Tab-separated table of C-alpha atoms in Angstrom:
chain	number	residue	atom	x	y	z
A	11	MET	CA	-144.434	72.721	84.739
A	12	LYS	CA	-147.113	75.017	83.421
A	13	GLN	CA	-146.561	76.644	80.032
A	14	GLY	CA	-146.538	80.216	81.327
A	15	VAL	CA	-144.103	79.373	84.097
A	16	LEU	CA	-141.845	77.512	81.623
A	17	LEU	CA	-141.687	80.444	79.234
A	18	LEU	CA	-140.764	82.733	82.125
A	19	VAL	CA	-137.974	80.316	83.115
A	20	VAL	CA	-136.676	80.194	79.519
A	21	SER	CA	-136.713	83.973	79.224
A	22	ASN	CA	-134.882	84.329	82.556
A	23	ILE	CA	-132.252	81.768	81.591
A	24	LEU	CA	-131.349	83.357	78.225
A	25	CYS	CA	-131.766	87.085	79.081
A	26	VAL	CA	-130.540	88.137	75.659
A	27	HIS	CA	-133.651	89.480	73.941
A	28	GLY	CA	-133.021	92.741	72.156
A	29	SER	CA	-129.271	92.368	72.422
A	30	THR	CA	-126.492	90.459	70.661
A	31	PHE	CA	-124.394	87.566	71.874
A	32	ASN	CA	-120.774	88.174	72.868
A	33	HIS	CA	-119.172	86.777	69.747
A	34	PRO	CA	-117.543	84.345	69.237
A	35	ALA	CA	-120.271	82.687	71.226
A	36	GLY	CA	-120.029	79.056	70.136
A	37	TRP	CA	-118.010	76.307	71.844
A	38	ILE	CA	-114.915	78.546	71.797
A	39	SER	CA	-115.000	82.109	73.149
A	40	LYS	CA	-112.631	85.000	72.947
A	41	SER	CA	-111.088	84.097	76.333
A	42	ASP	CA	-110.725	80.485	75.173
A	43	ILE	CA	-108.740	81.577	72.124
A	44	LYS	CA	-106.339	83.459	74.381
A	45	ARG	CA	-106.036	80.503	76.774
A	46	ILE	CA	-105.480	77.971	73.979
A	47	ARG	CA	-102.780	80.057	72.306
A	48	SER	CA	-100.979	80.538	75.573
A	49	LEU	CA	-101.044	76.785	76.340
A	50	VAL	CA	-99.797	75.967	72.895
A	51	ALA	CA	-96.944	78.478	73.243
A	52	SER	CA	-95.986	76.940	76.614
A	53	ASN	CA	-95.333	73.570	74.891
A	54	LYS	CA	-96.662	71.780	77.966
A	55	GLU	CA	-98.450	68.447	77.895
A	56	PRO	CA	-101.058	67.338	77.076
A	57	TRP	CA	-101.640	70.462	74.938
A	58	ALA	CA	-98.415	70.001	72.999
A	59	SER	CA	-99.484	66.546	71.844
A	60	ALA	CA	-102.965	67.817	71.085
A	61	TYR	CA	-101.527	70.602	68.994
A	62	SER	CA	-99.331	68.199	67.122
A	63	GLN	CA	-102.252	65.946	66.434
A	64	LEU	CA	-104.206	68.802	64.902
A	65	MET	CA	-101.384	70.410	62.942
A	66	ASN	CA	-99.702	67.185	61.619
A	67	ASP	CA	-102.772	65.903	59.892
A	68	THR	CA	-101.578	65.571	56.293
A	69	SER	CA	-105.118	65.095	55.019
A	70	LEU	CA	-105.884	68.736	55.734
A	71	ASN	CA	-104.368	72.040	54.657
A	72	ALA	CA	-105.407	75.571	53.893
A	73	LYS	CA	-105.882	74.686	50.201
A	74	TYR	CA	-108.361	71.918	51.027
A	75	ALA	CA	-110.790	71.507	48.076
A	76	PRO	CA	-114.449	71.257	49.206
A	77	LYS	CA	-116.965	69.230	47.227
A	78	PRO	CA	-120.310	70.887	47.712
A	79	VAL	CA	-123.497	69.404	46.259
A	80	THR	CA	-126.904	70.835	45.491
A	81	THR	CA	-128.815	68.238	47.541
A	82	VAL	CA	-127.404	66.331	50.485
A	83	TRP	CA	-129.005	62.923	50.606
A	84	ARG	CA	-128.688	60.711	53.658
A	85	ASP	CA	-130.626	57.439	53.732
A	86	CYS	CA	-130.721	54.677	56.263
A	87	CYS	CA	-132.120	51.566	54.687
A	88	ASN	CA	-132.538	52.243	50.983
A	89	PRO	CA	-129.416	54.095	49.810
A	90	HIS	CA	-130.082	56.701	47.207
A	91	PRO	CA	-127.723	56.646	44.165
A	92	ASP	CA	-126.606	60.149	45.013
A	93	ASN	CA	-125.941	59.433	48.701
A	94	THR	CA	-122.358	60.683	48.257
A	95	GLY	CA	-123.440	64.201	49.124
A	96	ASN	CA	-123.634	63.102	52.747
A	97	ARG	CA	-119.979	62.180	52.949
A	98	ASN	CA	-119.045	65.417	51.163
A	99	LEU	CA	-120.749	67.509	53.785
A	100	GLU	CA	-119.490	65.440	56.662
A	101	THR	CA	-115.817	65.778	55.646
A	102	ASP	CA	-116.017	69.398	54.457
A	103	ALA	CA	-117.729	70.517	57.675
A	104	ILE	CA	-115.215	68.909	59.957
A	105	ALA	CA	-112.402	70.226	57.744
A	106	ALA	CA	-113.684	73.747	58.145
A	107	TYR	CA	-113.931	73.305	61.898
A	108	TYR	CA	-110.415	71.861	62.179
A	109	LEU	CA	-109.003	74.651	60.031
A	110	MET	CA	-110.565	77.214	62.376
A	111	LEU	CA	-109.056	75.314	65.354
A	112	ARG	CA	-105.655	75.737	63.622
A	113	TRP	CA	-106.373	79.444	63.426
A	114	VAL	CA	-107.400	79.444	67.108
A	115	ALA	CA	-104.102	77.710	68.045
A	116	THR	CA	-101.781	79.834	65.830
A	117	GLY	CA	-103.475	83.058	64.750
A	118	ASN	CA	-102.439	82.276	61.168
A	119	LEU	CA	-105.169	83.638	58.900
A	120	GLU	CA	-104.234	81.208	56.147
A	121	HIS	CA	-106.172	78.529	58.037
A	122	ALA	CA	-109.212	80.809	58.451
A	123	GLN	CA	-109.126	81.591	54.736
A	124	GLY	CA	-109.128	77.860	53.994
A	125	ALA	CA	-112.224	77.460	56.146
A	126	MET	CA	-113.825	80.431	54.463
A	127	HIS	CA	-113.336	78.784	51.086
A	128	ILE	CA	-115.152	75.660	52.297
A	129	ILE	CA	-118.052	77.556	53.788
A	130	ASP	CA	-118.399	79.829	50.767
A	131	ALA	CA	-118.499	76.872	48.439
A	132	TRP	CA	-121.328	75.291	50.318
A	133	SER	CA	-123.340	78.418	50.842
A	134	SER	CA	-123.277	79.104	47.112
A	135	THR	CA	-124.266	75.580	46.153
A	136	VAL	CA	-126.449	73.624	48.557
A	137	GLU	CA	-130.179	73.953	48.184
A	138	GLY	CA	-131.688	71.185	50.310
A	139	PHE	CA	-131.598	67.805	51.993
A	140	GLY	CA	-133.241	64.476	51.156
A	141	GLY	CA	-133.509	60.993	52.449
A	142	HIS	CA	-134.839	59.244	55.555
A	143	ASP	CA	-131.930	60.314	57.766
A	144	GLN	CA	-131.527	63.851	56.488
A	145	MET	CA	-132.005	65.246	60.010
A	146	LEU	CA	-128.796	63.599	61.022
A	147	ALA	CA	-126.850	65.114	58.150
A	148	ALA	CA	-128.212	68.613	58.646
A	149	GLY	CA	-127.879	68.447	62.401
A	150	ILE	CA	-124.506	66.878	63.029
A	151	TYR	CA	-122.587	68.328	60.106
A	152	GLY	CA	-124.477	71.610	60.124
A	153	SER	CA	-123.430	72.108	63.726
A	154	HIS	CA	-119.758	71.618	62.871
A	155	LEU	CA	-120.045	74.013	59.937
A	156	ALA	CA	-121.742	76.658	61.971
A	157	GLN	CA	-119.200	76.443	64.821
A	158	ALA	CA	-116.536	76.993	62.160
A	159	ALA	CA	-118.464	79.940	60.719
A	160	GLU	CA	-118.870	81.579	64.142
A	161	LEU	CA	-115.113	81.472	64.620
A	162	LEU	CA	-114.523	82.624	61.020
A	163	ALA	CA	-116.710	85.698	61.441
A	164	TYR	CA	-114.568	86.716	64.372
A	165	ALA	CA	-111.231	85.897	62.688
A	166	ILE	CA	-112.113	87.720	59.467
A	167	PRO	CA	-114.629	90.536	60.194
A	168	SER	CA	-114.572	91.520	56.523
A	169	TRP	CA	-115.739	88.053	55.401
A	170	GLU	CA	-117.489	89.008	52.149
A	171	ASN	CA	-119.935	86.102	51.957
A	172	LYS	CA	-121.031	86.011	55.590
A	173	SER	CA	-124.611	86.977	54.691
A	174	GLN	CA	-124.720	84.171	52.160
A	175	ALA	CA	-123.644	81.704	54.837
A	176	LYS	CA	-126.303	83.028	57.163
A	177	LYS	CA	-128.925	82.526	54.478
A	178	MET	CA	-127.743	78.917	54.054
A	179	PHE	CA	-128.170	78.072	57.693
A	180	LEU	CA	-131.484	79.833	58.002
A	181	GLU	CA	-133.175	78.752	54.786
A	182	VAL	CA	-131.572	75.404	53.922
A	183	PHE	CA	-130.365	73.786	57.179
A	184	HIS	CA	-132.780	75.129	59.792
A	185	PRO	CA	-135.995	73.899	58.134
A	186	VAL	CA	-134.736	70.288	58.453
A	187	CYS	CA	-134.349	70.558	62.240
A	188	VAL	CA	-136.845	73.259	63.158
A	189	TYR	CA	-139.167	70.771	64.968
A	190	PHE	CA	-136.297	68.774	66.476
A	191	CYS	CA	-138.212	65.490	66.091
A	192	GLY	CA	-140.095	63.521	63.526
A	193	ARG	CA	-139.851	60.605	61.113
A	194	SER	CA	-141.785	61.637	58.009
A	195	ASN	CA	-138.830	63.347	56.407
A	196	ASP	CA	-138.145	61.839	53.051
A	197	GLY	CA	-137.820	65.103	51.070
A	198	PRO	CA	-136.150	66.570	49.082
A	199	PRO	CA	-135.624	69.452	49.203
A	200	GLN	CA	-137.037	69.826	52.723
A	201	PRO	CA	-139.108	67.643	55.105
A	202	PRO	CA	-142.782	68.259	55.570
A	203	PRO	CA	-143.933	69.847	58.831
A	204	GLN	CA	-143.423	67.499	61.772
A	205	THR	CA	-146.107	66.894	64.391
A	206	CYS	CA	-143.829	64.953	66.818
A	207	GLU	CA	-146.538	62.338	67.126
A	208	ARG	CA	-143.972	59.970	65.659
A	209	GLY	CA	-140.289	60.124	66.488
A	210	ALA	CA	-136.941	58.417	66.398
A	211	ASN	CA	-134.386	57.520	69.006
A	212	GLY	CA	-133.354	60.562	70.963
A	213	ASN	CA	-129.997	61.195	69.297
A	214	TRP	CA	-131.922	62.576	66.283
A	215	ASP	CA	-133.544	65.227	68.470
A	216	THR	CA	-130.378	66.044	70.383
A	217	GLY	CA	-128.348	66.331	67.172
A	218	CYS	CA	-130.821	68.900	65.891
A	219	MET	CA	-130.892	70.696	69.206
A	220	SER	CA	-127.100	71.156	69.136
A	221	ALA	CA	-127.313	72.279	65.529
A	222	VAL	CA	-130.072	74.855	66.021
A	223	ALA	CA	-128.211	76.281	68.992
A	224	SER	CA	-125.066	76.625	66.822
A	225	TRP	CA	-127.039	78.249	63.988
A	226	ALA	CA	-128.796	80.584	66.414
A	227	VAL	CA	-125.506	81.860	67.726
A	228	PHE	CA	-124.019	82.433	64.226
A	229	LEU	CA	-127.267	84.093	63.145
A	230	ASP	CA	-127.315	86.166	66.341
A	231	ASN	CA	-130.894	84.954	66.817
A	232	ALA	CA	-131.957	84.837	70.414
A	233	THR	CA	-135.475	83.755	69.540
A	234	MET	CA	-134.132	80.724	67.703
A	235	LEU	CA	-132.008	79.859	70.781
A	236	ASP	CA	-135.175	80.075	72.851
A	237	THR	CA	-136.730	77.306	70.786
A	238	VAL	CA	-133.802	75.013	71.636
A	239	LEU	CA	-134.072	75.573	75.351
A	240	ASP	CA	-137.840	75.137	75.244
A	241	TYR	CA	-137.438	71.733	73.592
A	242	TYR	CA	-134.580	70.846	75.920
A	243	ILE	CA	-136.963	71.365	78.859
A	244	GLN	CA	-140.363	70.241	77.567
A	245	GLY	CA	-139.953	68.745	74.089
A	246	ARG	CA	-142.231	65.965	72.910
A	247	GLY	CA	-139.617	63.561	71.586
A	248	ASN	CA	-137.020	61.216	72.999
A	249	GLY	CA	-134.328	63.907	72.896
A	250	ARG	CA	-135.688	66.163	75.642
A	251	LEU	CA	-133.321	66.215	78.600
A	252	THR	CA	-135.617	64.222	80.959
A	253	HIS	CA	-136.780	61.914	78.163
A	254	TYR	CA	-133.274	61.034	76.969
A	255	ILE	CA	-131.858	60.723	80.484
A	256	PHE	CA	-135.114	59.482	81.752
A	257	ASN	CA	-134.408	58.697	85.417
A	258	SER	CA	-132.260	59.991	88.237
A	259	THR	CA	-129.797	57.117	87.965
A	260	GLY	CA	-128.713	58.561	84.593
A	261	GLN	CA	-129.985	55.785	82.343
A	262	CYS	CA	-130.409	56.982	78.767
A	263	GLN	CA	-133.148	56.185	76.322
A	264	GLU	CA	-130.622	54.407	74.022
A	265	SER	CA	-128.566	52.671	76.729
A	266	GLY	CA	-130.225	49.427	75.712
A	267	ARG	CA	-129.511	50.017	72.019
A	268	ASP	CA	-125.731	50.373	71.970
A	269	GLN	CA	-123.069	52.588	73.553
A	270	GLY	CA	-122.110	54.506	70.427
A	271	HIS	CA	-125.555	55.990	69.816
A	272	THR	CA	-125.967	56.577	73.563
A	273	GLN	CA	-122.787	58.677	73.619
A	274	ASP	CA	-123.882	60.551	70.514
A	275	GLY	CA	-127.198	61.437	72.066
A	276	ILE	CA	-125.863	62.602	75.399
A	277	GLU	CA	-122.960	64.377	73.727
A	278	HIS	CA	-125.338	66.474	71.651
A	279	LEU	CA	-127.291	67.405	74.812
A	280	LEU	CA	-123.947	68.487	76.320
A	281	GLU	CA	-123.053	70.514	73.237
A	282	THR	CA	-126.444	72.205	73.396
A	283	ALA	CA	-125.989	73.186	77.018
A	284	PHE	CA	-122.433	74.267	76.319
A	285	THR	CA	-123.457	76.569	73.484
A	286	ILE	CA	-126.251	78.090	75.537
A	287	TRP	CA	-123.754	78.770	78.340
A	288	LYS	CA	-121.145	80.277	76.111
A	289	ALA	CA	-123.727	82.463	74.331
A	290	THR	CA	-125.615	83.709	77.372
A	291	ASN	CA	-123.231	83.169	80.334
A	292	ASN	CA	-125.910	81.237	82.154
A	293	THR	CA	-125.107	77.773	83.587
A	294	SER	CA	-128.604	76.675	84.611
A	295	VAL	CA	-128.692	74.141	81.782
A	296	PHE	CA	-125.955	72.111	83.472
A	297	SER	CA	-127.763	71.777	86.788
A	298	MET	CA	-131.474	71.670	85.865
A	299	SER	CA	-133.640	68.672	86.763
A	300	ASP	CA	-131.363	67.886	89.711
A	301	TYR	CA	-128.195	67.665	87.545
A	302	ARG	CA	-129.792	65.228	85.149
A	303	LEU	CA	-127.190	65.847	82.410
A	304	ARG	CA	-124.383	64.981	84.759
A	305	ALA	CA	-126.245	61.873	85.896
A	306	GLY	CA	-126.421	60.685	82.300
A	307	LEU	CA	-122.793	61.287	81.676
A	308	GLU	CA	-121.750	59.511	84.860
A	309	TYR	CA	-124.054	56.472	84.203
A	310	THR	CA	-122.682	56.109	80.709
A	311	ALA	CA	-119.060	56.591	81.725
A	312	LYS	CA	-119.396	54.171	84.597
A	313	TYR	CA	-120.874	51.411	82.469
A	314	ASN	CA	-118.259	51.885	79.729
A	315	LEU	CA	-115.523	51.670	82.333
A	316	ASN	CA	-116.862	48.156	83.043
A	317	TYR	CA	-118.735	48.891	86.229
A	318	SER	CA	-122.232	47.571	86.826
A	319	VAL	CA	-125.199	49.978	86.557
A	320	PRO	CA	-128.924	49.564	87.228
A	321	PHE	CA	-131.142	49.196	84.158
A	322	THR	CA	-134.901	49.756	83.742
A	323	PRO	CA	-136.564	48.254	80.597
A	324	ASN	CA	-138.070	51.084	78.535
A	325	CYS	CA	-139.687	52.061	75.241
A	326	GLY	CA	-139.013	55.790	75.239
A	327	VAL	CA	-141.915	58.072	74.472
A	328	TYR	CA	-142.838	56.281	71.265
A	329	PRO	CA	-143.579	52.639	72.224
A	330	SER	CA	-145.243	51.956	68.861
A	331	GLU	CA	-142.045	52.740	66.971
A	332	GLY	CA	-140.380	49.674	68.386
A	333	TRP	CA	-137.553	51.336	70.333
A	334	CYS	CA	-137.995	49.065	73.316
A	335	PHE	CA	-135.001	47.786	75.247
A	336	LYS	CA	-135.116	45.053	77.895
A	337	ASN	CA	-131.411	45.036	78.920
A	338	ILE	CA	-128.500	47.391	78.717
A	339	SER	CA	-126.435	46.836	75.569
A	340	SER	CA	-122.785	45.835	75.702
A	341	LYS	CA	-122.322	46.712	71.997
A	342	GLY	CA	-119.552	49.249	71.788
A	343	ARG	CA	-118.864	49.039	75.524
A	344	GLY	CA	-115.542	50.686	76.290
A	345	ASP	CA	-115.308	52.445	72.953
A	346	PHE	CA	-115.194	56.059	74.159
A	347	SER	CA	-116.472	58.742	71.898
A	348	ALA	CA	-114.394	61.907	71.596
A	349	MET	CA	-116.795	63.897	73.874
A	350	TRP	CA	-115.482	63.449	77.362
A	351	GLU	CA	-113.108	66.421	77.613
A	352	MET	CA	-116.015	68.792	77.199
A	353	ALA	CA	-117.961	66.900	79.893
A	354	HIS	CA	-115.015	66.979	82.276
A	355	SER	CA	-114.416	70.694	81.619
A	356	VAL	CA	-117.936	71.403	82.869
A	357	TYR	CA	-118.293	69.038	85.822
A	358	GLY	CA	-114.733	68.453	86.999
A	359	ASP	CA	-114.326	66.457	90.214
A	360	SER	CA	-118.113	66.356	90.735
A	361	ALA	CA	-118.241	63.720	87.937
A	362	PRO	CA	-115.654	61.097	89.061
A	363	PHE	CA	-116.371	58.519	86.368
A	364	THR	CA	-116.172	61.144	83.631
A	365	LYS	CA	-112.844	62.179	85.090
A	366	MET	CA	-111.684	58.569	85.036
A	367	VAL	CA	-112.413	58.386	81.269
A	368	VAL	CA	-110.273	61.354	80.352
A	369	GLU	CA	-107.455	60.227	82.650
A	370	ARG	CA	-107.290	56.731	81.182
A	371	SER	CA	-104.001	55.889	79.476
A	372	GLY	CA	-104.261	56.679	75.782
A	373	TYR	CA	-107.332	58.889	75.903
A	374	ARG	CA	-105.444	62.141	75.630
A	375	PRO	CA	-105.099	63.813	73.257
A	376	GLU	CA	-108.750	63.326	72.487
A	377	GLY	CA	-109.925	62.252	69.063
A	378	ALA	CA	-108.872	60.169	66.073
A	379	ARG	CA	-105.173	60.121	65.156
A	380	PRO	CA	-104.272	61.627	61.797
A	381	PRO	CA	-104.681	61.390	58.881
A	382	ILE	CA	-108.310	62.047	59.756
A	383	ILE	CA	-110.220	63.643	56.950
A	384	ASN	CA	-109.769	60.992	54.295
A	385	ASP	CA	-109.113	57.891	56.307
A	386	SER	CA	-111.754	57.853	59.048
A	387	PRO	CA	-115.023	56.253	58.117
A	388	HIS	CA	-117.017	58.616	60.380
A	389	VAL	CA	-114.711	61.565	60.815
A	390	GLY	CA	-117.554	64.018	61.391
A	391	ASP	CA	-120.457	61.774	62.204
A	392	GLY	CA	-120.371	62.489	65.909
A	393	PRO	CA	-118.384	64.715	68.247
A	394	PRO	CA	-115.666	66.707	66.460
A	395	GLY	CA	-112.938	65.725	68.976
A	396	GLN	CA	-109.827	67.830	69.649
A	397	GLY	CA	-111.248	68.446	73.116
A	398	THR	CA	-107.898	68.234	74.902
A	399	LEU	CA	-106.737	71.257	72.959
A	400	THR	CA	-109.947	73.226	73.264
A	401	PHE	CA	-111.487	72.320	76.596
A	402	TYR	CA	-108.830	70.833	78.927
A	403	GLY	CA	-107.702	73.569	81.290
A	404	MET	CA	-110.807	75.680	80.754
A	405	PRO	CA	-112.077	77.483	83.836
A	406	GLN	CA	-114.954	75.383	85.165
A	407	PRO	CA	-118.390	77.111	85.056
A	408	VAL	CA	-119.981	77.971	88.397
A	409	PHE	CA	-123.485	76.607	88.983
């Protein structure tokens, strides 16, 4: 696709320049809040169990004490002595999001005030990121924190430190993910400019794409959201839609690595598309490239349900980085990430293997069982879960 044509497509898809989004415009909209509260009040299953799972988590309450740090350091191979800041952000971000989900379900402002305390603490403290894997920390946890902030701004319009939170996402988080790809990112406080001539496995890119989309919505920044869709369509790295799900069968760039990272990568693509849809009311991202996103979800679901799938050896778009896979990986096969309710809410019966995942015995309510915040080793290092409460029963988008 030629550059000029692509930019026209992007502009036509978003159609929001010069206007604001219909807030809350993240994963949960105003109509979703009304629907969720009605379902909770009905005490019907599976929403009753999902509500109990969220509310009965003794590791979380409105007086939750955040632990912000000045520099969040996330390393891969050579742990930094101050690497604890990564876990602090991980748990605090998911705590803020879960507290806002409690507000969504109940309307009790005490929960929103608890989330506000967490976000305010971080926005007044954090100054930068460091370490080899800092893009993952800024992207994954920053997305959760921004989704919480988007709901908080709607719940408490008089939020005193909202502008401080906006500055944090724009000046501290966004520079880490602004290029969506890259490996030369040792910092701190921020990574150097990325050329995308080198890159990582695609879940790095997709994590940043989901995050930048979340920040753009909270910042009410249509131009920033444009950059996400542009990379989604024609990005250089492994996270671009047709690079991550690189053929029509739905095989993913990391399918030969392990099933956990594969689900992370495709889940962040799904989150990205979901945020764009909620913010702009356009569903093109779900069907572009001949329903490539759905193909990736179905391929991954099918394999993890113990069916056979075709596999093509591949090295992604960076062969020299060593991300070459000759066979599909059985590592983590059958361990379903807490992402499939969102996928099913979008594609419904048109994605039969995705439907089989969420209808498996024991999958619902989606997500880890409490206590979550303190006892889960990766409570926020992937999809936030709670999808049965938030997405099951949502009117399916038309595309």
